[in-house]
PDB file of C-alpha atoms in Angstrom:
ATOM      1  CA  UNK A  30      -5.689   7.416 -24.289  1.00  0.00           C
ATOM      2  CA  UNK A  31      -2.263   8.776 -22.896  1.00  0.00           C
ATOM      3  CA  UNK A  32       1.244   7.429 -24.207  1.00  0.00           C
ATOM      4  CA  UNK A  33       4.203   8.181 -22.902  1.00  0.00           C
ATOM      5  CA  UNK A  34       7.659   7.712 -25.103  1.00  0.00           C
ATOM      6  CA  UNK A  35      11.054   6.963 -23.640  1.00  0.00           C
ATOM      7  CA  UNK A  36      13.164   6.282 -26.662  1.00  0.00           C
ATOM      8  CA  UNK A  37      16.317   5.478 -25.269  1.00  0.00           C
ATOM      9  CA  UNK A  38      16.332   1.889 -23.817  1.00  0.00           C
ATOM     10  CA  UNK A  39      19.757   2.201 -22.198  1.00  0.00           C
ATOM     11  CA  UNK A  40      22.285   4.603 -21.548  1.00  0.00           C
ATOM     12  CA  UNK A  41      26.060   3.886 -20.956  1.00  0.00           C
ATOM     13  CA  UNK A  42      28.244   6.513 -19.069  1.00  0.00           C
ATOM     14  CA  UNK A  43      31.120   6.716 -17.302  1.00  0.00           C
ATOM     15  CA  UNK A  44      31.002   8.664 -13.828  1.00  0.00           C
ATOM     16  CA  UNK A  45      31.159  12.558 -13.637  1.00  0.00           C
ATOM     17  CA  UNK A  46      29.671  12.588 -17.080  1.00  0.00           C
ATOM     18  CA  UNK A  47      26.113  14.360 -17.542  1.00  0.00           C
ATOM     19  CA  UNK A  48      23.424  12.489 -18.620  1.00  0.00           C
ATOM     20  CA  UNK A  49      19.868  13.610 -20.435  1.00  0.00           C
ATOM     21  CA  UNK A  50      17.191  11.128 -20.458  1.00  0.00           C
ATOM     22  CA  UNK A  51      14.176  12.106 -22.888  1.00  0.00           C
ATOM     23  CA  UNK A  52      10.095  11.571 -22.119  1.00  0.00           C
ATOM     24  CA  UNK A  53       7.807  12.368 -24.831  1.00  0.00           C
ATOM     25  CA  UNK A  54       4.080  12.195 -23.847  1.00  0.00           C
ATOM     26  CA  UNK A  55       0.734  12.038 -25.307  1.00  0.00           C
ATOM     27  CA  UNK A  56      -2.437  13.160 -23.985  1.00  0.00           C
ATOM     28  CA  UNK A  57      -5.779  14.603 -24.516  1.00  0.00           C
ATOM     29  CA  UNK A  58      -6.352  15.748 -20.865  1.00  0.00           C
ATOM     30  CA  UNK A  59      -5.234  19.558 -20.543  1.00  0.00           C
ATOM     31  CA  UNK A  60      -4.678  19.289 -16.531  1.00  0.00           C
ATOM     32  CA  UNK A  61      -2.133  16.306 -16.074  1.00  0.00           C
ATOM     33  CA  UNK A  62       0.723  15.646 -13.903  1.00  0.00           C
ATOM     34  CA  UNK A  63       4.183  14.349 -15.061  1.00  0.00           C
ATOM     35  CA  UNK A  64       6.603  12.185 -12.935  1.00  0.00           C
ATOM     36  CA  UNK A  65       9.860  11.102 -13.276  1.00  0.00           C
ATOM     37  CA  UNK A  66      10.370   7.533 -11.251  1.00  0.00           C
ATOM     38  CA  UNK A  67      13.725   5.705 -10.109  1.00  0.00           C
ATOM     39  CA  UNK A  68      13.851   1.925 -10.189  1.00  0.00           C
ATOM     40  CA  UNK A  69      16.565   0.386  -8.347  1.00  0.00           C
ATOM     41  CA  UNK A  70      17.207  -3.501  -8.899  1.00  0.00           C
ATOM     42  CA  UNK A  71      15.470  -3.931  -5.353  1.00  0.00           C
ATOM     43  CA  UNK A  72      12.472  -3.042  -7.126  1.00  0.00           C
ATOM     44  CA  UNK A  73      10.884  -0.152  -5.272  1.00  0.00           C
ATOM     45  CA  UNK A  74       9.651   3.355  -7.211  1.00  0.00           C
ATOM     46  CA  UNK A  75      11.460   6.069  -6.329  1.00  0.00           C
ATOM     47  CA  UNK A  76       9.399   9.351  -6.417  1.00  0.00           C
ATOM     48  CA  UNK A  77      11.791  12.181  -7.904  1.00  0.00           C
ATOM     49  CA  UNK A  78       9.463  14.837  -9.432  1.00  0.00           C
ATOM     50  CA  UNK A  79       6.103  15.628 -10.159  1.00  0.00           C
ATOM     51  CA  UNK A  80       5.128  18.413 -12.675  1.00  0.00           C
ATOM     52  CA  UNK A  81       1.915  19.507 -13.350  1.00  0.00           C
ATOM     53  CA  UNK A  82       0.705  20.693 -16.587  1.00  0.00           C
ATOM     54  CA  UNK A  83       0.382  24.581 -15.556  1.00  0.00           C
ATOM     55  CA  UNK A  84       4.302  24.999 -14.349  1.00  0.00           C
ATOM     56  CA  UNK A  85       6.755  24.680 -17.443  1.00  0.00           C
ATOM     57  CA  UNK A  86       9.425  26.109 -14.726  1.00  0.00           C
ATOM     58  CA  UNK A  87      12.332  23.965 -14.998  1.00  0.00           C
ATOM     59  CA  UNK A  88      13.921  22.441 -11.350  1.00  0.00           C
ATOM     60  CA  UNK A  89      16.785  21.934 -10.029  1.00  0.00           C
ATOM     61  CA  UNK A  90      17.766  19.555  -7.229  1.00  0.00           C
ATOM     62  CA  UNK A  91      21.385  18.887  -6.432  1.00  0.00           C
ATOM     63  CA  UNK A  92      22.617  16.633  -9.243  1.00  0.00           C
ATOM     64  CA  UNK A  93      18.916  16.487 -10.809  1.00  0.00           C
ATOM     65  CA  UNK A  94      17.350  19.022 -13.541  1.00  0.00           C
ATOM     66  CA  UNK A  95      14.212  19.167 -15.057  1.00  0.00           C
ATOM     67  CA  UNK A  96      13.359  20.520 -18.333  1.00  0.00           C
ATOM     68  CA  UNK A  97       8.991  20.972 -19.058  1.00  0.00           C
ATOM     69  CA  UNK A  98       8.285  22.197 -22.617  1.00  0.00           C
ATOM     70  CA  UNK A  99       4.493  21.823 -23.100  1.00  0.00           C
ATOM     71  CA  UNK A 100       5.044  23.164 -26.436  1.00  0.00           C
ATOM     72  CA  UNK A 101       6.590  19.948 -27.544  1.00  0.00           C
ATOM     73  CA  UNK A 102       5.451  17.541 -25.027  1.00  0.00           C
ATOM     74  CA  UNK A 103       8.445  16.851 -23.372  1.00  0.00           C
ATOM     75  CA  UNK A 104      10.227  16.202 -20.046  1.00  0.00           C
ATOM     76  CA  UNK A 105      13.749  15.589 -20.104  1.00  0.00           C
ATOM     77  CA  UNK A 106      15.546  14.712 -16.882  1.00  0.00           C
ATOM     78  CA  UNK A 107      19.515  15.628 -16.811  1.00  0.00           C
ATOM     79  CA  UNK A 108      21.361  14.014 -14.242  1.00  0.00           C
ATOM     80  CA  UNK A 109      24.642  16.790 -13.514  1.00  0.00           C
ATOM     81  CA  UNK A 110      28.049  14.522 -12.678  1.00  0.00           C
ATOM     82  CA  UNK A 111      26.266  11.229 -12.601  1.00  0.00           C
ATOM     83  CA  UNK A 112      27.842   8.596  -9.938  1.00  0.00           C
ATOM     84  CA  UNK A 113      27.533   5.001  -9.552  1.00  0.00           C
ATOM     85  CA  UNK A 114      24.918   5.145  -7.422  1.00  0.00           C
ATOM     86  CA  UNK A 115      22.765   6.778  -9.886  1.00  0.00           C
ATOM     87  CA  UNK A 116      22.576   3.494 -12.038  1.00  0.00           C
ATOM     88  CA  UNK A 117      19.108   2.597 -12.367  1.00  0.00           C
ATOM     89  CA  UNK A 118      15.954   2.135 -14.523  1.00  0.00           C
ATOM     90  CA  UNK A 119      14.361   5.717 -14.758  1.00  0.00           C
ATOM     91  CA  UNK A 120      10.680   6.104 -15.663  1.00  0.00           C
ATOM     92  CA  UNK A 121       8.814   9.012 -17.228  1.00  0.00           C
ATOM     93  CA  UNK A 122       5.181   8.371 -16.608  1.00  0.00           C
ATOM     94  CA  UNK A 123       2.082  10.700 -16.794  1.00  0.00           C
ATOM     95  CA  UNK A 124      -1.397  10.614 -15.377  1.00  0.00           C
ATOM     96  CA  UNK A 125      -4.222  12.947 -16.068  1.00  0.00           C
ATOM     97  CA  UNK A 126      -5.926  15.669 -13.481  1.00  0.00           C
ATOM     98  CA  UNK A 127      -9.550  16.039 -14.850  1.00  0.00           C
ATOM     99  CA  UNK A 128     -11.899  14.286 -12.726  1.00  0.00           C
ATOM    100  CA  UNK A 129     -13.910  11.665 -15.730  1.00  0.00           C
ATOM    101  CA  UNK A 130     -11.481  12.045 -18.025  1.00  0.00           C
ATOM    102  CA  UNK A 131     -10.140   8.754 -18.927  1.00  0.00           C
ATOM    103  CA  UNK A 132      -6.669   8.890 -17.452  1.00  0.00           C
ATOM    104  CA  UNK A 133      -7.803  10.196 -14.315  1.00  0.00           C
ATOM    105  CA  UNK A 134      -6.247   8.506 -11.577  1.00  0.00           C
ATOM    106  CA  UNK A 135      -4.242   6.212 -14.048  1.00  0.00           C
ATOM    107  CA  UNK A 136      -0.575   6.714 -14.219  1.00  0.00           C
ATOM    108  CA  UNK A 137       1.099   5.590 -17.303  1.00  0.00           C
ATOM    109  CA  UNK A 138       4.695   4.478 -17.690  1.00  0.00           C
ATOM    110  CA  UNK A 139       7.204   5.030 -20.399  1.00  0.00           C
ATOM    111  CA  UNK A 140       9.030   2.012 -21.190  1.00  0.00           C
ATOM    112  CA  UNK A 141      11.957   3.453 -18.933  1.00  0.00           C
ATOM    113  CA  UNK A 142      15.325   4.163 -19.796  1.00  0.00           C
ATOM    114  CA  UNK A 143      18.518   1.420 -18.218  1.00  0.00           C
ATOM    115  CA  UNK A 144      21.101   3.913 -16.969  1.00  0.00           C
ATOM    116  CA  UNK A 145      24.334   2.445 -15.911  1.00  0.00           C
ATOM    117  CA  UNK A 146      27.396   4.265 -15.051  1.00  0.00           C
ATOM    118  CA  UNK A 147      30.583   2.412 -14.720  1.00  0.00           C
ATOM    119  CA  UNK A 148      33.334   4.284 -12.263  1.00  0.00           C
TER     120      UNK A 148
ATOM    121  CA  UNK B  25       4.887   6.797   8.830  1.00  0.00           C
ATOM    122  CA  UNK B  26       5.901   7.837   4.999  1.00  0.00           C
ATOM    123  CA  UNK B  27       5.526   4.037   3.818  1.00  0.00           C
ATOM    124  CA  UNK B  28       3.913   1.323   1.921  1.00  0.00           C
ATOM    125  CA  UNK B  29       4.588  -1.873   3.112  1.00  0.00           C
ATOM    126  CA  UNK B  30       3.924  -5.070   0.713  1.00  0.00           C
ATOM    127  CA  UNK B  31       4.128  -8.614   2.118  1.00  0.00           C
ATOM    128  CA  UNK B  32       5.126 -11.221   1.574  1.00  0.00           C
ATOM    129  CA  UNK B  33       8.628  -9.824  -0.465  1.00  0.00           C
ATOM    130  CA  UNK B  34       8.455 -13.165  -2.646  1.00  0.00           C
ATOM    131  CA  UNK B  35       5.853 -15.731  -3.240  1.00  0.00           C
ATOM    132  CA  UNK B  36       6.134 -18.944  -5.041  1.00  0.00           C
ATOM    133  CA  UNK B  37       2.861 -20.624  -5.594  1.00  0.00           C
ATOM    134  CA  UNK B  38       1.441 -23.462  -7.725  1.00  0.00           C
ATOM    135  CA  UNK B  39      -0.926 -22.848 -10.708  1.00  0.00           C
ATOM    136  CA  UNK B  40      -3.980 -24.488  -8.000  1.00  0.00           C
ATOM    137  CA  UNK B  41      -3.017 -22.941  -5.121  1.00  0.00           C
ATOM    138  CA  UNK B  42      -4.934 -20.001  -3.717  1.00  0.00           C
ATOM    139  CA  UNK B  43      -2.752 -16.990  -2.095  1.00  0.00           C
ATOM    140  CA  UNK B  44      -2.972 -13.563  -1.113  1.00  0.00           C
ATOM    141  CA  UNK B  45      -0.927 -10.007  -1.483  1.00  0.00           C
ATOM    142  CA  UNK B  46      -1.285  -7.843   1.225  1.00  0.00           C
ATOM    143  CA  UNK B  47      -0.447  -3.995   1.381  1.00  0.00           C
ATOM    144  CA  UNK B  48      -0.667  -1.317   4.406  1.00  0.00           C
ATOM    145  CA  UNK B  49      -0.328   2.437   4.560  1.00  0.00           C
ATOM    146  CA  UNK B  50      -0.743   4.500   7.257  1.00  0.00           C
ATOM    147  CA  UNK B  51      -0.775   7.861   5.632  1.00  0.00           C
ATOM    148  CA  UNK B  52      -4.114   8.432   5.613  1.00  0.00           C
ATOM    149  CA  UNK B  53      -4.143   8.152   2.005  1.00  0.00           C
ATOM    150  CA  UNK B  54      -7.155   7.375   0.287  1.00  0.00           C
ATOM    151  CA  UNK B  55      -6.587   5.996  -2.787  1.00  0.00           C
ATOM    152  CA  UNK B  56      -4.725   2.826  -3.192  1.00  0.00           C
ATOM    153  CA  UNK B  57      -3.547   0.603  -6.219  1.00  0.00           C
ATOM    154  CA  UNK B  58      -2.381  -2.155  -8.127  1.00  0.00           C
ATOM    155  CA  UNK B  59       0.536  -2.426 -10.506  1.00  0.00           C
ATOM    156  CA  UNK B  60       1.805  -5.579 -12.642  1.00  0.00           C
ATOM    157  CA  UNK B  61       5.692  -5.124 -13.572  1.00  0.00           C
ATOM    158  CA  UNK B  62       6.848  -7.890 -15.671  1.00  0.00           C
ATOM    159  CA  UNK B  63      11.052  -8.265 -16.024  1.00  0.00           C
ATOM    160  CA  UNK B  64      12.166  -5.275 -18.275  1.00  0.00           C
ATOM    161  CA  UNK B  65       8.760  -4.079 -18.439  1.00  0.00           C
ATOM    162  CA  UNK B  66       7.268  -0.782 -17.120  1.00  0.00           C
ATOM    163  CA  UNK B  67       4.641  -0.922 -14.295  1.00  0.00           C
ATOM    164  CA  UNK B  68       0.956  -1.368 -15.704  1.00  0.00           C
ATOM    165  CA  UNK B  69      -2.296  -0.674 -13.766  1.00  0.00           C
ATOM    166  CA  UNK B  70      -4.147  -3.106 -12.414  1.00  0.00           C
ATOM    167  CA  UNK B  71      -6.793  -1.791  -9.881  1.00  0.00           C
ATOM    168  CA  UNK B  72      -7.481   1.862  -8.342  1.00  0.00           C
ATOM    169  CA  UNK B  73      -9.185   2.054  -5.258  1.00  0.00           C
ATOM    170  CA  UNK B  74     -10.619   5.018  -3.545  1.00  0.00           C
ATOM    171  CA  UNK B  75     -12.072   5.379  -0.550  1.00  0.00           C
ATOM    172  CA  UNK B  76     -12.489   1.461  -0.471  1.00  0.00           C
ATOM    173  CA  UNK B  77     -14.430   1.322  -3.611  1.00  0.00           C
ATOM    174  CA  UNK B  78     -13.127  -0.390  -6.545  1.00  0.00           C
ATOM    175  CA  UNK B  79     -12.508   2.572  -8.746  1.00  0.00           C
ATOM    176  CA  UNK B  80     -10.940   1.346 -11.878  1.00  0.00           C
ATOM    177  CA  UNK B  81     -10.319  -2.313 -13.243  1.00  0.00           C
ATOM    178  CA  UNK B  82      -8.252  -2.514 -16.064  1.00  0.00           C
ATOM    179  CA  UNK B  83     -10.025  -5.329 -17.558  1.00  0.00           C
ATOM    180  CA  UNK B  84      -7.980  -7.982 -15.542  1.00  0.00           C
ATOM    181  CA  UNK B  85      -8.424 -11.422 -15.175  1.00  0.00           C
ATOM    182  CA  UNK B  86     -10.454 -12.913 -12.742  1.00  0.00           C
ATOM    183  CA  UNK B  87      -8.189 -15.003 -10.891  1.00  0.00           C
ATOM    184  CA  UNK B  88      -7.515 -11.651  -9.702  1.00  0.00           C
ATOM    185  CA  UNK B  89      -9.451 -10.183  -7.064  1.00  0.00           C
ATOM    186  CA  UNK B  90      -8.536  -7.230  -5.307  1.00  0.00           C
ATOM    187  CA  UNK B  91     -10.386  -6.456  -1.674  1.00  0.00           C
ATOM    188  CA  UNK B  92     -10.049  -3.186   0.414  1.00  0.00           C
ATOM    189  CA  UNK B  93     -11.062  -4.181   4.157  1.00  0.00           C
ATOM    190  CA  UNK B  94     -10.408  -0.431   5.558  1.00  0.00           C
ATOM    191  CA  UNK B  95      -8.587   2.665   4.310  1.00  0.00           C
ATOM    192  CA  UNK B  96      -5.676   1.162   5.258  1.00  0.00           C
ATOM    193  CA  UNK B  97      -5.207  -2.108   3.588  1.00  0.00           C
ATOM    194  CA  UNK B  98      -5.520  -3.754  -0.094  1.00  0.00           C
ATOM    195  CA  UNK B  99      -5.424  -7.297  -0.498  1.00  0.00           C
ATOM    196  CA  UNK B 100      -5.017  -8.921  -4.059  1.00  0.00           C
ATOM    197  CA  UNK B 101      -6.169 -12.575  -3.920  1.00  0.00           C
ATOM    198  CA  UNK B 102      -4.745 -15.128  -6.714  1.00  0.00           C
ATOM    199  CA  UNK B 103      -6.218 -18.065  -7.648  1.00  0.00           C
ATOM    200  CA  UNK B 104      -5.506 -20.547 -10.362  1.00  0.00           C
ATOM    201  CA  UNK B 105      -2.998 -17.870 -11.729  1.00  0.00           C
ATOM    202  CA  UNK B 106      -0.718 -18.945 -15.206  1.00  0.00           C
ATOM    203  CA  UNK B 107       3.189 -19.097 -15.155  1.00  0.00           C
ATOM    204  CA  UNK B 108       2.518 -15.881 -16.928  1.00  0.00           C
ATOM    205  CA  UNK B 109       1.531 -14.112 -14.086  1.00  0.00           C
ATOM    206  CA  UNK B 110       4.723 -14.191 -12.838  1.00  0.00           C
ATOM    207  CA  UNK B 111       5.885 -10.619 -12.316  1.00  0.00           C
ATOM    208  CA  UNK B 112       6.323  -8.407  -9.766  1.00  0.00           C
ATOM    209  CA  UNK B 113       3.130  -6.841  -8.015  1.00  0.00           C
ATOM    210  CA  UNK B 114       3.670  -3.364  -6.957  1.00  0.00           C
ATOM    211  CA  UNK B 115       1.263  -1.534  -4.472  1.00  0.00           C
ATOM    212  CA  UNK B 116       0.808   2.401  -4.254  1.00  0.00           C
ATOM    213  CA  UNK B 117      -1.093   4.914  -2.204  1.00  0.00           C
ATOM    214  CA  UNK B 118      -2.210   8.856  -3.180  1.00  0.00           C
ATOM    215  CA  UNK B 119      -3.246  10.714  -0.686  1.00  0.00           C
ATOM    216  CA  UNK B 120      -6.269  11.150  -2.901  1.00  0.00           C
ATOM    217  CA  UNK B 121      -7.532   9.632  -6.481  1.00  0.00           C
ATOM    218  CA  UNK B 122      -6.411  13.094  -7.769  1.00  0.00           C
ATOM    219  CA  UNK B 123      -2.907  12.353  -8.176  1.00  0.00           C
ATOM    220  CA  UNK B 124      -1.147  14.126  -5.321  1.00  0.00           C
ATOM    221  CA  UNK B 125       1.941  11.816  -5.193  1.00  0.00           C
ATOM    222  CA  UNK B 126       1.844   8.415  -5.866  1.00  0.00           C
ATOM    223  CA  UNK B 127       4.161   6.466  -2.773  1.00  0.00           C
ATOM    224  CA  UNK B 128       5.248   2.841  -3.580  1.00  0.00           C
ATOM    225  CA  UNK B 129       5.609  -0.232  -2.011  1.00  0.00           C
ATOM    226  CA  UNK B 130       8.652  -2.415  -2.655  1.00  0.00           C
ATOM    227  CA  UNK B 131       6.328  -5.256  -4.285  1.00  0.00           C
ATOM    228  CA  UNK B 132       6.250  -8.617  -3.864  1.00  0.00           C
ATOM    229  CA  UNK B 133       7.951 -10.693  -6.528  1.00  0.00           C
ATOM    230  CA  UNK B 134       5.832 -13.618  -7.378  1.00  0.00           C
ATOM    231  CA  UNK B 135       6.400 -16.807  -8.895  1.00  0.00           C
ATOM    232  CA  UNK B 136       3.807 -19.135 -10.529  1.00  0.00           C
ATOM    233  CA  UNK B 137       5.232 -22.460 -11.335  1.00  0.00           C
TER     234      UNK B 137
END
């Protein structure tokens, strides 16, 4: 089974601040991909990132950073200046690569992470 | 066409009635799912399809029953569904089963009263 661990419910920030949202994840695959998902209230999934397990390179784009460490399952996103716009629910999620293992093509949420950031 | 397109948007329907959820891709994308989103609640897998065979049921209900017609299209058809089904029902398409990129649809927000 594969678990994936947002701990913060909800963040509070005011605009221009940065912002780290944390994603611990379990698994017993050693080929997975990890995600990072946007949520407006209209209710869509926006795609952000995708990681697989082979590439702990961190990313940068514009305003968004990623930070892999396989060494303590983690992928934190940091949001640089955060805006209004950027208020959201943000998902972590994970879903495993090896063809019979038992999270292939399963993709498994974190509990996501309320970001709201008042002007 | 970079989109998955859910319809209807919302759906209120009676705990007898019998409905359908539709969803469309035109990606060429072979794999297609299911996801149940309750309020304040992270997506949870329903059904995987791949190349229209049921792939993966995640032991749901069977006044559930998900059809794929052509590569295309997944229907979910509800019948004699609870209040607690109400949720929002989110549709998404990979290119293949192997987890390429996962594009969503907007969902369809559905009401069982």
């Amino acid at each position: 089974a594969q678990k994936v661990t947002q701990a913060q419910t909800e963040i509070s920030v005011v605009e221009k601040e940065d912002v780290t949202l944390d994603c611990v994840y379990e698994t017993r695959d050693t080929t997975y991909y990890l995600f990072w998902y946007k949520q407006p209230p209209s209710g869509e999934l926006v795609f952000l990132i995708r990681r697989n397990s082979f590439d702990e390179q961190n990313e940068i784009s514009g305003r968004y950073s990623w930070n892999f460490q396989k060494s303590t399952s983690s992928f934190n996103f940091t949001i640089t200046a955060s805006q209004v716009v950027d208020s959201a629910v943000y998902f972590c999620a994970l879903s495993g690569l090896r063809a019979g293992g038992t999270s292939y093509g399963k993709l498994t949420f974190g509990q996501g992470t309320i970001l709201t950031v008042h002007p | 066409d970079t989109e998955v397109t859910q319809t209807p948007k919302h759906l209120v329907m009676g705990m007898t009635n019998k409905k359908s959820l539709k969803c469309e891709q035109h990606m060429g994308h072979r794999a297609m799912y299911w996801y149940k989103q309750k309020a304040k609640k992270p997506p949870e897998l329903m059904f995987v399809y791949s190349y229209e065979k049921l792939s993966i049921n995640e032991s749901v209900p069977s006044r559930f029953s998900p059809e794929c017609p052509n590569s295309s299209l997944l229907n979910l058809h509800l019948h004699a569904l609870q209040p607690e089904d109400s949720a929002l029902y989110l549709c998404a398409s990979s290119q293949a089963l192997a987890n390429y990129g996962y594009t969503f649809g907007s969902g369809t927000r559905l009401t069982v009263v």
